[in-house]
Each structure stands twice: as structure tokens, then as C-alpha cells.
Short mmCIF file of C-alpha atoms and ligand atoms in Angstrom, two decimals:
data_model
loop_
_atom_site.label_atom_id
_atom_site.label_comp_id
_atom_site.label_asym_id
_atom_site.label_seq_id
_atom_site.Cartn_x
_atom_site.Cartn_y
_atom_site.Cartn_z
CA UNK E 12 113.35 85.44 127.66
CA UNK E 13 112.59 85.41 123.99
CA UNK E 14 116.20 86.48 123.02
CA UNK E 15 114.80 89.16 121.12
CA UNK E 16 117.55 91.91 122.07
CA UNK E 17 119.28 89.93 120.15
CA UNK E 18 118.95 91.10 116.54
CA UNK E 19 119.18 88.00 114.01
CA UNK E 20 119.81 90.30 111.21
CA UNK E 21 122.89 91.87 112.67
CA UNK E 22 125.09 88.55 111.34
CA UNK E 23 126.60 88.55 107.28
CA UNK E 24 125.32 91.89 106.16
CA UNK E 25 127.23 94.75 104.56
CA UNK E 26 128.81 97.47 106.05
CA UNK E 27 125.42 99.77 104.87
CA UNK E 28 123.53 97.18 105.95
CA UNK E 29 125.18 96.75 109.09
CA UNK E 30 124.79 100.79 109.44
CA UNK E 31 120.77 99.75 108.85
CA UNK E 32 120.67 97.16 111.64
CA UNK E 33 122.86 99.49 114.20
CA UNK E 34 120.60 102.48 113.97
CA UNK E 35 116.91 99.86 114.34
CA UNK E 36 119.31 98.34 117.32
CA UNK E 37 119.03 101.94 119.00
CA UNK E 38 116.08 102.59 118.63
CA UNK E 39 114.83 101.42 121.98
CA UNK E 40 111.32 102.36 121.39
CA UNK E 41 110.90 99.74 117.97
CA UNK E 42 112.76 97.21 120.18
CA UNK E 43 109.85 97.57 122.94
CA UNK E 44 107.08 97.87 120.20
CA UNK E 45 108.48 94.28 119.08
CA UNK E 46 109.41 92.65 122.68
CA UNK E 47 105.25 93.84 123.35
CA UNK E 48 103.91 92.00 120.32
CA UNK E 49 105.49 89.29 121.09
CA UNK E 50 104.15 89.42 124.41
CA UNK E 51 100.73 89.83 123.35
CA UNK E 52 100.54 87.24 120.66
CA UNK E 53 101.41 84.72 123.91
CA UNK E 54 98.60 86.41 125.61
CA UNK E 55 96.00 85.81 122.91
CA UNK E 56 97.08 82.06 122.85
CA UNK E 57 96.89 81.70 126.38
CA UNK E 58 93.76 83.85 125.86
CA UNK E 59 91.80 81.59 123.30
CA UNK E 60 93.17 78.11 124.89
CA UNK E 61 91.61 78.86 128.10
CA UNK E 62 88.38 79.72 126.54
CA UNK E 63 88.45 76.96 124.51
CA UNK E 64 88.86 74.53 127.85
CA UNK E 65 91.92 72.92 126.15
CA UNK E 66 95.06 74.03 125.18
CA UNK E 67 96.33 72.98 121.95
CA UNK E 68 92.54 72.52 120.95
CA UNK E 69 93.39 75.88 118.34
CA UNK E 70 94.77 76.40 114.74
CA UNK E 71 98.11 77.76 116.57
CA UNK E 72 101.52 75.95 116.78
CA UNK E 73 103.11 75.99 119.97
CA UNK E 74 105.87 79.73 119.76
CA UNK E 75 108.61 77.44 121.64
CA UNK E 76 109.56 75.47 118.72
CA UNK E 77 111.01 78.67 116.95
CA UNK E 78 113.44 78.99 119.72
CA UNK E 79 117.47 77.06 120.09
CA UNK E 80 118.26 75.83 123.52
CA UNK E 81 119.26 79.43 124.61
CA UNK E 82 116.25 80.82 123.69
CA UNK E 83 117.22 82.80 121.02
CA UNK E 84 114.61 83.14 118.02
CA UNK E 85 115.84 80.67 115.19
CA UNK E 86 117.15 82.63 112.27
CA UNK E 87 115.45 81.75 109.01
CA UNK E 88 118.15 80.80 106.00
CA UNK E 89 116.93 84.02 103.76
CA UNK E 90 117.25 86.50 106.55
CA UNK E 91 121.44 85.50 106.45
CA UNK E 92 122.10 86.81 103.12
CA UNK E 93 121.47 89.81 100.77
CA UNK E 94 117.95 89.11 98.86
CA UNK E 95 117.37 89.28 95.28
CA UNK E 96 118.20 92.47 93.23
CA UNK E 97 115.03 94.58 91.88
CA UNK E 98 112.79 92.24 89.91
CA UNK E 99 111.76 91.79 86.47
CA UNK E 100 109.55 92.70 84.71
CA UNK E 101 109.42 96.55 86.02
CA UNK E 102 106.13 96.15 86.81
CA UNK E 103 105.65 94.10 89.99
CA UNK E 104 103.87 90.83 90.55
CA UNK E 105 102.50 88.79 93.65
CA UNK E 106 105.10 86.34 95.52
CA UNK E 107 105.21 82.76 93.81
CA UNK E 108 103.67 81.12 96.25
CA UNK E 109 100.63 82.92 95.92
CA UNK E 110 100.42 81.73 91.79
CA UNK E 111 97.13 80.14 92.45
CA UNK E 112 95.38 83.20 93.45
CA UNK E 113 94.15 83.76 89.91
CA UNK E 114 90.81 84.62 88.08
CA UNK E 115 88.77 81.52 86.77
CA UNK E 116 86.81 80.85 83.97
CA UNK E 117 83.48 79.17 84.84
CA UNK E 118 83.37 75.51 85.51
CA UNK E 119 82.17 73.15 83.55
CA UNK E 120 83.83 75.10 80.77
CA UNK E 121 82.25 76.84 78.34
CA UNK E 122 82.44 76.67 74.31
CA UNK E 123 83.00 80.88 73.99
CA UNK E 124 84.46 81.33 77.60
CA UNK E 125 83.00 85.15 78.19
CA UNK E 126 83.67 85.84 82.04
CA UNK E 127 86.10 85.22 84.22
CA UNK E 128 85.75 84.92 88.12
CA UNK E 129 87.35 87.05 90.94
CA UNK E 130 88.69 84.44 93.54
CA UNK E 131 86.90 85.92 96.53
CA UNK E 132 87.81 83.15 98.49
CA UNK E 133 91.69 85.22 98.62
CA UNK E 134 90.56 88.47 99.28
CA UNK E 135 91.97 91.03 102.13
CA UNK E 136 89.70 94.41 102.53
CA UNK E 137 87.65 95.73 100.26
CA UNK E 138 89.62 96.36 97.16
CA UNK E 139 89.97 93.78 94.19
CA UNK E 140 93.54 93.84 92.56
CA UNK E 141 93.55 94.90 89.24
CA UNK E 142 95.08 91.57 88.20
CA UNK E 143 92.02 89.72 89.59
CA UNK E 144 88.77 92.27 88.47
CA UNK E 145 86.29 89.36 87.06
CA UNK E 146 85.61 90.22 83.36
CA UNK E 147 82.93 89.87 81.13
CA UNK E 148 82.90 90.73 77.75
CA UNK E 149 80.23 89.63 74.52
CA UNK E 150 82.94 89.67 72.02
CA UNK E 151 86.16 89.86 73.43
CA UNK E 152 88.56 92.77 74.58
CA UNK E 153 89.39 95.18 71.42
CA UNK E 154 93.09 96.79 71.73
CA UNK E 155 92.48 100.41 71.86
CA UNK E 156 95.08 102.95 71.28
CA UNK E 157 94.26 106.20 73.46
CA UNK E 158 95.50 108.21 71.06
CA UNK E 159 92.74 107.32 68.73
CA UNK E 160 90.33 107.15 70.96
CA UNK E 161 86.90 109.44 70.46
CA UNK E 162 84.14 110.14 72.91
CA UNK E 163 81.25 111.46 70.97
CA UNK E 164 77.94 113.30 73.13
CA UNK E 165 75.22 114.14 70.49
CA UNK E 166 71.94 114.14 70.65
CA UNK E 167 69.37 116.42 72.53
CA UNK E 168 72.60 118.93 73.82
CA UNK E 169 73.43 122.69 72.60
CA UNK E 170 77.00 121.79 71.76
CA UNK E 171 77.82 118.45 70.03
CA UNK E 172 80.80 117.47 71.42
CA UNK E 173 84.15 114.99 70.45
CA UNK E 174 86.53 114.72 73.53
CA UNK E 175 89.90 113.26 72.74
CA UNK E 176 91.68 111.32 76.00
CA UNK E 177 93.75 114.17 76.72
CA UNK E 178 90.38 116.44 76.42
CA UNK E 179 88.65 114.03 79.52
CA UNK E 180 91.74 113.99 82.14
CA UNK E 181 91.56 117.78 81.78
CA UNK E 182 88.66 117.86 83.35
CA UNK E 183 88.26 118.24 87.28
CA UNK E 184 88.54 114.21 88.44
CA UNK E 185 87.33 112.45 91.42
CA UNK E 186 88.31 109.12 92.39
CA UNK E 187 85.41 107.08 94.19
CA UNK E 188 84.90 103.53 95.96
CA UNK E 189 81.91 101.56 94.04
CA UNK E 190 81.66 97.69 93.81
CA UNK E 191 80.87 96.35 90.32
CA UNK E 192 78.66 93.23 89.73
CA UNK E 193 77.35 91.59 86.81
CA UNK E 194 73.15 90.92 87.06
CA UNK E 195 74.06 87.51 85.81
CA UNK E 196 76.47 86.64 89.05
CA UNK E 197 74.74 83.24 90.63
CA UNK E 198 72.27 83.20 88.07
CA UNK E 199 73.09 79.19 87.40
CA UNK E 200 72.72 79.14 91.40
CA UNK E 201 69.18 80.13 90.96
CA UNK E 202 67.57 76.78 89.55
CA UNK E 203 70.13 75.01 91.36
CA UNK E 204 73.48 74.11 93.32
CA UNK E 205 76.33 74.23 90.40
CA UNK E 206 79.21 75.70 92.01
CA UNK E 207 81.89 74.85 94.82
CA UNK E 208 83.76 77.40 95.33
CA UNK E 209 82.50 81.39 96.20
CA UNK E 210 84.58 82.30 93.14
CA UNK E 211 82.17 80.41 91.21
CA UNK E 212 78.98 80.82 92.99
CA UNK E 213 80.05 84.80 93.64
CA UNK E 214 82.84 85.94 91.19
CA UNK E 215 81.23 88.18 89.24
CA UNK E 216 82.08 91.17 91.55
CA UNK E 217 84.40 93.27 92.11
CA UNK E 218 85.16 96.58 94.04
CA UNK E 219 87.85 99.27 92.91
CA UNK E 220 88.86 102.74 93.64
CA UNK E 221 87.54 104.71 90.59
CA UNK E 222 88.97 107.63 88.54
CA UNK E 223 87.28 109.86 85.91
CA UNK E 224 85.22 112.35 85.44
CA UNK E 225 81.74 113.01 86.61
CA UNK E 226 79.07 112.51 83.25
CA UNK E 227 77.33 115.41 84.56
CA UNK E 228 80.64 117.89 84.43
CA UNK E 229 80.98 117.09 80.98
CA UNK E 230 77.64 117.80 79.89
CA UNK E 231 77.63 121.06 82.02
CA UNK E 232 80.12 121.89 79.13
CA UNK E 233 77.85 120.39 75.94
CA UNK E 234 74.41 122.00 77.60
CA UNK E 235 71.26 119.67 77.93
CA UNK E 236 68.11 119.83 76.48
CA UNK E 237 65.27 120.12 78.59
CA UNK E 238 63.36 117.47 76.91
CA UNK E 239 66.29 114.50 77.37
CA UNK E 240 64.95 112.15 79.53
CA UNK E 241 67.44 109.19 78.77
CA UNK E 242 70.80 108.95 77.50
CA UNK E 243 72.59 105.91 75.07
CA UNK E 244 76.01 104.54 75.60
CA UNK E 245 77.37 102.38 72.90
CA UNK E 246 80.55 100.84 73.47
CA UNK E 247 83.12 100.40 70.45
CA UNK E 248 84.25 96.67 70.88
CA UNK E 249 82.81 94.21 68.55
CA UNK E 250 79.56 93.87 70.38
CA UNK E 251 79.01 97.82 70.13
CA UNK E 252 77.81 97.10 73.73
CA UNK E 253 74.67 99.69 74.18
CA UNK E 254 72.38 100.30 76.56
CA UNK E 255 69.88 103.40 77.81
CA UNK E 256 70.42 104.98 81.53
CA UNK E 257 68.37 107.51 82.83
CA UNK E 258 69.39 110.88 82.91
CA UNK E 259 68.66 111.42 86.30
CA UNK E 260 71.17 108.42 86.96
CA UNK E 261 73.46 110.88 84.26
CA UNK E 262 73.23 113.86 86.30
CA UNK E 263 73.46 111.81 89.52
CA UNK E 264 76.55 109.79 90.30
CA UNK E 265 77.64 108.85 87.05
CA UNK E 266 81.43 108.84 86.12
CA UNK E 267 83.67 108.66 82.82
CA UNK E 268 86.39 106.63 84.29
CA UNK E 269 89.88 106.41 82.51
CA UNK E 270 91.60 104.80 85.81
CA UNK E 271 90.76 101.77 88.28
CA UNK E 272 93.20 101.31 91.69
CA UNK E 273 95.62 104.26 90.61
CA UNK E 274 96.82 103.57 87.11
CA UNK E 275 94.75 103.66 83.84
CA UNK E 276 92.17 100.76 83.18
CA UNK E 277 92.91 97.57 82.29
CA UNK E 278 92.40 96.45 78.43
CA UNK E 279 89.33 93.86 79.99
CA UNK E 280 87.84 96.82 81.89
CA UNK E 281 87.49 99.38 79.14
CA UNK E 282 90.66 101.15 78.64
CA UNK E 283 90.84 103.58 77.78
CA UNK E 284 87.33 104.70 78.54
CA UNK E 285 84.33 103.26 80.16
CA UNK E 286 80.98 104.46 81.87
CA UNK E 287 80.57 103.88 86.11
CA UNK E 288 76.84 103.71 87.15
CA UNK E 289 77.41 103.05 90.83
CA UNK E 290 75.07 100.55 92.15
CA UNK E 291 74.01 100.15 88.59
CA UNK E 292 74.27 96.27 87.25
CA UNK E 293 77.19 95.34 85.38
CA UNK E 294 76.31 95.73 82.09
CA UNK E 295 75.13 99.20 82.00
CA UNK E 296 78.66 100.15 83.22
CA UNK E 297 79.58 100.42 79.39
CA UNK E 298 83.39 99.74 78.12
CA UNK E 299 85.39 101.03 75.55
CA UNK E 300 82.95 104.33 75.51
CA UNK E 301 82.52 106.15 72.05
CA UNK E 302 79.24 107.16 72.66
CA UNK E 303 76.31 109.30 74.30
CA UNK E 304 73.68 110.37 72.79
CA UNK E 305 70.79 111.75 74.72
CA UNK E 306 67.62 111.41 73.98
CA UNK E 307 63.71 111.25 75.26
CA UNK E 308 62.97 107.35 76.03
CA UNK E 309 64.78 104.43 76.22
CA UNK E 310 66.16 102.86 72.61
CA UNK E 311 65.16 99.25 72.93
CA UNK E 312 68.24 97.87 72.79
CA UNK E 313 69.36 94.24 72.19
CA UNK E 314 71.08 94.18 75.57
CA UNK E 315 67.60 95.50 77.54
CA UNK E 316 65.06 93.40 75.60
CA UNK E 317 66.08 90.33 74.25
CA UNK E 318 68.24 89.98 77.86
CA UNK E 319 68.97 91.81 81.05
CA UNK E 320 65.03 91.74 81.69
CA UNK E 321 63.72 89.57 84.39
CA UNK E 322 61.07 87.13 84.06
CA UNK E 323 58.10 87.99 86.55
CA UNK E 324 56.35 85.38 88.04
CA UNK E 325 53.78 84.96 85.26
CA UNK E 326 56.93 85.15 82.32
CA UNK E 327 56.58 88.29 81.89
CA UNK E 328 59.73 90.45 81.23
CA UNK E 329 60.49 93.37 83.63
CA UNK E 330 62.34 96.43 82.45
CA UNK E 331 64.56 97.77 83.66
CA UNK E 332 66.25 96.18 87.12
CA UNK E 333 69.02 98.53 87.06
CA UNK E 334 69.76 98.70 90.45
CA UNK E 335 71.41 95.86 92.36
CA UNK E 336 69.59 94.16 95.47
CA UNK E 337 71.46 93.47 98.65
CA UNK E 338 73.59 91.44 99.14
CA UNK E 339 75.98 89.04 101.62
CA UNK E 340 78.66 86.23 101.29
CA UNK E 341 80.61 84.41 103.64
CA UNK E 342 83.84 83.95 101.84
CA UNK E 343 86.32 82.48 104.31
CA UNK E 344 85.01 79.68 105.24
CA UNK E 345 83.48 78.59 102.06
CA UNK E 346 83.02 76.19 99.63
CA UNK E 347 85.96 74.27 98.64
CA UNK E 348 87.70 74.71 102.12
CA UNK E 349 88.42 72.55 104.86
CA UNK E 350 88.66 73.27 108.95
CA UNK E 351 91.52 71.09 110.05
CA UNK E 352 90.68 71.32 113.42
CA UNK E 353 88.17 72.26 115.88
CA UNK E 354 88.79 75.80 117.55
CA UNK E 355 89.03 79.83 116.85
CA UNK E 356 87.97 80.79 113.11
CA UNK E 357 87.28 84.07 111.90
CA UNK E 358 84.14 84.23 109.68
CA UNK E 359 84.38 86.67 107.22
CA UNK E 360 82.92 88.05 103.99
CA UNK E 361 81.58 90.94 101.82
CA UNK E 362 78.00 92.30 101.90
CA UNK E 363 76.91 95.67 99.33
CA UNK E 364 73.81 97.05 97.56
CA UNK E 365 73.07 98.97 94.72
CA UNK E 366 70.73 101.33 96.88
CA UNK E 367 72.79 103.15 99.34
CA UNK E 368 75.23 101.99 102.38
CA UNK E 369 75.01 98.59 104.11
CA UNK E 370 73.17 98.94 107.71
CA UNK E 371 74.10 95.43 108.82
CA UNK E 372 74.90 92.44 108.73
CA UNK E 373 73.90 89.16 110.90
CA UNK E 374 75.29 85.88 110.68
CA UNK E 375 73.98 82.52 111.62
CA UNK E 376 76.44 79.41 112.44
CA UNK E 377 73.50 77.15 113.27
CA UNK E 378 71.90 77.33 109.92
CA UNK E 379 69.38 79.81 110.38
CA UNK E 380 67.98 78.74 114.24
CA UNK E 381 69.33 81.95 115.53
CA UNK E 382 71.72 85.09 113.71
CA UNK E 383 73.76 87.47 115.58
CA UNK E 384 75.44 90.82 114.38
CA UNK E 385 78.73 90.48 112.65
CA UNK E 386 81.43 93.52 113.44
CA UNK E 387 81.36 95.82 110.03
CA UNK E 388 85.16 96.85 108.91
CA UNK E 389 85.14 100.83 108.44
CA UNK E 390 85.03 102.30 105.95
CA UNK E 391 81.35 101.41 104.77
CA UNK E 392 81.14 103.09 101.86
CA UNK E 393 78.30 104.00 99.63
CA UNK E 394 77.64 101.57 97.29
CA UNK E 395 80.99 99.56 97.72
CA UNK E 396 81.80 96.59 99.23
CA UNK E 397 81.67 96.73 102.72
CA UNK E 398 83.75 93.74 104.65
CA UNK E 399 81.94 91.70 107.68
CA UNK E 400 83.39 89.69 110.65
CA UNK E 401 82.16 87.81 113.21
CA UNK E 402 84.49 85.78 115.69
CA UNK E 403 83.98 81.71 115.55
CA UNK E 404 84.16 78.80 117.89
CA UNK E 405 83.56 75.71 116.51
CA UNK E 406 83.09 72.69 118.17
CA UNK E 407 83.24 70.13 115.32
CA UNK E 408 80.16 69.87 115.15
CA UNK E 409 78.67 69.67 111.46
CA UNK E 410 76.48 72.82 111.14
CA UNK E 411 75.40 75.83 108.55
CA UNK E 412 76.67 79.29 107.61
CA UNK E 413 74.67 82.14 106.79
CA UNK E 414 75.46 85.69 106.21
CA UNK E 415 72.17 87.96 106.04
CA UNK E 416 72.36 91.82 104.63
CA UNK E 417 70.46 95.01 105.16
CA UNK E 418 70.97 97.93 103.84
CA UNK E 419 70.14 102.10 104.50
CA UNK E 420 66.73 101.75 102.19
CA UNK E 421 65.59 99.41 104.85
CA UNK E 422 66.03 96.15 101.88
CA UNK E 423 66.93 92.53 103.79
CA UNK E 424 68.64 90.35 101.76
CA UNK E 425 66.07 87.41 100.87
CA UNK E 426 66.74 83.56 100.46
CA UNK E 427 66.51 81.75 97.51
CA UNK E 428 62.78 80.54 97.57
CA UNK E 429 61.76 84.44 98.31
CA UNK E 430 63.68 85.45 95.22
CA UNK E 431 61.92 82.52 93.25
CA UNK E 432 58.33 83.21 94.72
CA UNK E 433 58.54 86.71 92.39
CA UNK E 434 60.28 84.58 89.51
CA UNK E 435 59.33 82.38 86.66
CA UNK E 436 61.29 79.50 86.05
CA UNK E 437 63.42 80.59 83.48
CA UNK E 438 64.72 83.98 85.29
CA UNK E 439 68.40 84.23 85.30
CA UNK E 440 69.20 87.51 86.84
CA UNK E 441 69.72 89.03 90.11
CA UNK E 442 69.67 86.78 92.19
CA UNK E 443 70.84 88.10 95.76
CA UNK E 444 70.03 85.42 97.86
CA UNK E 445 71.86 83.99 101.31
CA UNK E 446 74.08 81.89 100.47
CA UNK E 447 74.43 78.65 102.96
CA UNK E 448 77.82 77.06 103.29
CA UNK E 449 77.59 73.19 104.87
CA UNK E 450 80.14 72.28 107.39
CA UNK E 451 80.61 68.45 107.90
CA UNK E 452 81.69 66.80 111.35
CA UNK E 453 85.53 66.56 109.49
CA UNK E 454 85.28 70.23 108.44
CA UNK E 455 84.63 70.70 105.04
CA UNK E 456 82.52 72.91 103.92
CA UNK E 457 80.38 72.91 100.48
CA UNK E 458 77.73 74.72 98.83
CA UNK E 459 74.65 73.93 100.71
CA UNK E 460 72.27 75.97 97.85
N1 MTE Q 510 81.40 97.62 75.59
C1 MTE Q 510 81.10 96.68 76.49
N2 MTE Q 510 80.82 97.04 77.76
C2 MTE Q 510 80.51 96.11 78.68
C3 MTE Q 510 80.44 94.73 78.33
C4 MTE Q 510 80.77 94.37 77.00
O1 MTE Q 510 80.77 93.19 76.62
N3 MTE Q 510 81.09 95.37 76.10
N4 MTE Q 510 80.08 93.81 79.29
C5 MTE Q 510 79.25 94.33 80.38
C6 MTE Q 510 78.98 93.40 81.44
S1 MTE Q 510 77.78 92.22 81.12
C7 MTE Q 510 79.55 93.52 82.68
S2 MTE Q 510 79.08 92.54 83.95
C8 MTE Q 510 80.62 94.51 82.94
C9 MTE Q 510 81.86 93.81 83.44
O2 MTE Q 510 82.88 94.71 83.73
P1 MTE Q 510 84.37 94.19 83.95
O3 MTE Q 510 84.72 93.29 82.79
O4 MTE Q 510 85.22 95.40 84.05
O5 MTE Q 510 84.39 93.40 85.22
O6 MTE Q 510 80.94 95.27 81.80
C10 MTE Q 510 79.83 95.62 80.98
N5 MTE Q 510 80.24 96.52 79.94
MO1 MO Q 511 77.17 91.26 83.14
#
């Protein structure tokens, strides 16, 4: 009744073409699969109208309308010619009409812009496109050739080492899951509300499919002394980025990563080299890595003293916070968006933490009055983003969303005053509170922080 045996792409094609279409037209079980999702997408809209009392009262446009007089599917202008040849440049990039899916730099704008946001708000799964990774850097991205590039592991080892590139990807890889977020991501949000959209209040994250080398493989091959206790990673851009990690982190789960999402790093994320402390906060996951050197305590550095310390609730600084807290965001709806009508809406969004696997998540769509488990997308990795859902009927009334995490060390995400309560008032980092998202009457929906 649908006209679908009645294969719209079988008009103006080529003779190989035509070949194509003849052999799909045989192929009586792909002809079925279609003529039963068709079927079943009028069932779900049948399916969500009656539950929602009326029909029509739901984001979907009535099927008919894509159908002539006969009831033949309309054919769509592109689908009656030949498409483009293979694009340029080589290397492939999103459809136009997605150009405004793009990393941000923070709003208002800052003198020496130093991070740029990952829009959330666009995001499918759990993977972040290398194109839209968030970066931060203190003094810019340095151009690297890998040819030139050292790794140097000194200190308390047998062997003193220098690994060229082509040294490291001769070593047995792994490639691993691990989200990535920077200990300053919503620290602005802290004190008060300053962004609108998740991509400002959240961006700082990320979560990509790792490849290097495990740290503690490589210094199976230098030998370690028994006295190192902590190890240094200096970075070679212009900030000589440097921080100290315990070696027990080292020996643990720590990677030398040459490749993010299956092809080498990007320039921003440390090609050609960078360290991957899983769980760990951003900035001890050290770019552009020239350096180890291990030692027997921590060196003081600029980038654990003078910052990346949080201020207790008396001012006093607390080193180190190196693992992140847990963590939840609603990210579709959210800030900046707008329900055009009352009905179905899937609420969805990431949760994570630095300690282990996330347990669960429970959403609220009352602002708090009562939560309810959301449905947790396999595969919930350890430490990686894990993606929530939870199905949605609103009413039109105006309301608030909440998203709530726990995670496998038994941690519950906290809201904002519980993070403050163990704060002073100049803290900026971690903050891993629940974020609220307003929804008014005429469905928009702002940050309610
Ligand atoms: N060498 C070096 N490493 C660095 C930084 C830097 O400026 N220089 N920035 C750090 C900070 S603060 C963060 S949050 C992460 C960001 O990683 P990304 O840019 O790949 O997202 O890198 C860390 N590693
Ligand atoms: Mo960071």
C-alpha cells in the first residue's frame, strides 16, 4: 500500500547502476526487511499517539504526505541522477549542513583564547570526533616533526633510555576507551550561572579510542629502581608542560599514546606523543612528551602548586586531586534548545568517573521531587564515557532536569552547594556537580545553575 515494490531508484541510472538496482530488486529478503520498517515506524506512531491521548500531539509529521495519489513514495530530486564524484580534499569531512557542529572558544571571549569546547550538545555514542576533541593548551600547539621527535626516561632506572617514534610503535600496543576532562571544566559554573549552552557549561571533555603503548612496558625495558616513588613528565611545547604522577598510577594503567580514533594524534592533542592517565584530570595527561624522569617525591611543579590545587574550605590548598569525581549531564535537551511542541522526547546525556565504571544513573524531570533510573547504552566502559537515556513525556508543563551519577566506588554525584560546603570561595576546580536544565511553559530550556 506504500508502493514500496516499486523501486524509485530504478529510473535514469546507468547500465552498472541499473545492474545495482536489479540485483537489490531480487533480493526479496532486503525488500521485506524494508516493507517491515516501514511498517513498524507506523506502529510506533500509532504507538506513541495513543499514549499520548492525541494524535498529532508528537514531534512526527504525518508519513502520508510523502506519498503521490497512487501511493507511490515521492522520489526525492538527488536520488534521479548520478551524485557527486569522490570529494576533495582526500581526507573526508562532515556534510555541509552539519557546518555548525564545531568546537567553541569560551564565551565572553577571552584576551589569550586557551581552550576550546566540544559541542556536546551534537554528540551520537560515546566517541568524540577527532575534529571536535576540546583543547587546551598554556602556550599554544608547537608543530612537531616525528622524525625529530625524542622521548627521554632518566632518572632512578638501570638503563637510561631515548626512544625515537619508530622505537615506541614497535612496541606491543593496545588501544583503550578513556574519557578525557580538564579539572577546570565548569569551574566559572562554580560561583555562578555563566554559560548557556552544555558546550560551555561541559565542553571540556572528551572521550576517544586510545592507541600507544603501556608506560609500564617501556620501563620493563629501562628497569626501575626500587626507591622511585614518582615519576616527571615534561612536555616540549612552549609551556614545557610538567607535572609528577605516581608510579603506582605509572605501573598501573598508564599509556604512551601516538594515536586517538584510528589515525595518529592530532597537532592540539600531542602529536606525536602524549601521556594517558585514565581517570586522571586533564592536565596530567601531558602533550608533546619528551620526558620521564623518575624519581622519589613529587617535584613541586608550577602546574601542581601555584594551580591545579584546590582550595579547602578554610583556603587551604589540597594536593593532589588527581582523580576525577563523578559525573552526569543531560545534553539533549539542554541549554540553548527549544521543545517545539509538547509530546515524546528522548532525554539523553553522558555520565563517567575517574574511579572505576559508572553503576547508574537516575534522572529527575520534576526538578529533584522524585528521580527514576535512566537505561545505560552498553558498552560501559571503565573510565569512559558511558551514554544515558531515559524516555520523556512532556506535557508542557515548565519543569526541571536533572541527571544524577554513581559510580562502582560507591561515589554519588553531589550538587553544587555539597561541592561548595568542602570549598573556599575562590576554588576553581572539579567541580562535578548536577547540572539543572530549566524548561519554560513554551519549551526552552536554560541553565538553571
Ligand atoms: N604539554 C602540554 N600538555 C598538556 C597541556 C599543555 O598546555 N601542554 N594542557 C593540559 C590540559 S590543562 C588539559 S585539560 C589537557 C587537554 O587535552 P586535549 O587538548 O587533548 O583535549 O592536556 C593537558 N596536557
Ligand atoms: Mo586542563
Amino acid at each position: 500500500m506504500y508502493g514500496i515494490n516499486k523501486d524509485p531508484r530504478s529510473s535514469d541510472q546507468s547500465d552498472d547502476k541499473h545492474n545495482e538496482i536489479a540485483m537489490i530488486k531480487d533480493d526479496k529478503t532486503a525488500l521485506t526487511r524494508r516493507k517491515t520498517a516501514l511498517t513498524r515506524r507506523r506502529f510506533i506512531q500509532t504507538g506513541f499517539a495513543l499514549s499520548a491521548g492525541t494524535a498529532g500531539s508528537l514531534a512526527f509529521n504525518n508519513a502520508q504526505a510523502q506519498f503521490d495519489s497512487q501511493g507511490n513514495l515521492l522520489v526525492a530530486p538527488w536520488t534521479k541522477k548520478t551524485g557527486s564524484d569522490f570529494l576533495t580534499p582526500p581526507y573526508g569531512v562532515p556534510s555541509k549542513y552539519e557546518k555548525g557542529v564545531v568546537r567553541i572558544l569560551p564565551t565572553p571571549a577571552a584576551a589569550f583564547p586557551t581552550a576550546s569546547r566540544t559541542p556536546l550538545q551534537n554528540l551520537y555514542g560515546i566517541i568524540t570526533p577527532n575534529g571536535l576533541i576540546f583543547e587546551r593548551h598554556h602556550a599554544g600547539v608547537p608543530d612537531i616533526d616525528p622524525d625529530a621527535h625524542r622521548l627521554v626516561i632518566h632518572g632512578l632506572v638501570d638503563r637510561p633510555l631515548m626512544l625515537t617514534m619508530n622505537d615506541l610503535v614497535r612496541f606491543p600496543s593496545v588501544s583503550m576507551i578513556y574519557f578525557l576532562e580538564c579539572s577546570g571544566n565548569g569551574s566559572a559554573e562554580l560561583k555562578k550561572r555563566t554559560g548557556t549552552t552544555v558546550q560551555e557549561t561541559h565542553g571540556l571533555l572528551s572521550c576517544c579510542e586510545w592507541t600507544g603503548v603501556r608506560l609500564s612496558t617501556v620501563l620493563a625495558e629501562t628497569g626501575v629502581k626500587s626507591s622511585a616513588k614518582w615519576l616527571l613528565a615534561e612536555g616540549s611545547d612552549g609551556a614545557a608542560m610538567t607535572r609528577s604522577i605516581p608510579m603506582q598510577k605509572a605501573m598501573d594503567d598508564a599509556l604512551l599514546v601516538y594515536a586517538q580514533n584510528g589515525e595518529m594524534l592530532r597537532p592540539e592533542q600531542g602529536y606525536p606523543l602524549r601521556l594517558f592517565l585514565p581517570g586522571y584530570e586533564g592536565n596530567t595527561n601531558i602533550k608533546w612528551l619528551r620526558r620521564l624522569k623518575l624519581g622519589t617525591e613529587p617535584w613541586q611543579t608550577r602546574e601542581e602548586t601555584s594551580t591545579y590545587t584546590d582550595l579547602g574550605a578554610g583556603g587551604k590548598a589540597l594536593q593532589f586531586t588527581f582523580e576525577m569525581g563523578v559525573k552526569s549531564v543531560i545534553t539533549q535537551p539542554s541549554g540553548g534548545m527549544r521543545l517545539k511542541q509538547a509530546g515524546f522526547y528522548e532525554i539523553t546525556g553522558f555520565a563517567w568517573t575517574g574511579a572505576g565504571k559508572i553503576r547508574s544513573v537516575d534522572v529527575s524531570i520534576d526538578g529533584g521531587k522524585s528521580w527514576d533510573q535512566a537505561a545505560l547504552q552498553e558498552p560501559v566502559l571503565n573510565k569512559s564515557l558511558t551514554r544515558f537515556r531515559y524516555p520523556w513525556m512532556w506535557k508542557g508543563e515548565p519543569t526541571v532536569l536533572l541527571s544524577r551519577a554513581s559510580d562502582s566506588s560507591g561515589a554519588i554525584q553531589p550538587t553544587v552547594d555539597e561541592v561548595l560546603k568542602l570549598r573556599s570561595a575562590n576554588s576553581v576546580y572539579h567541580n562535578n556537580a548536577i547540572q539543572p536544565w530549566l524548561v519554560t511553559a513554551n519549551g526552552e530550556v536554560s541553565n538553571g545553575r
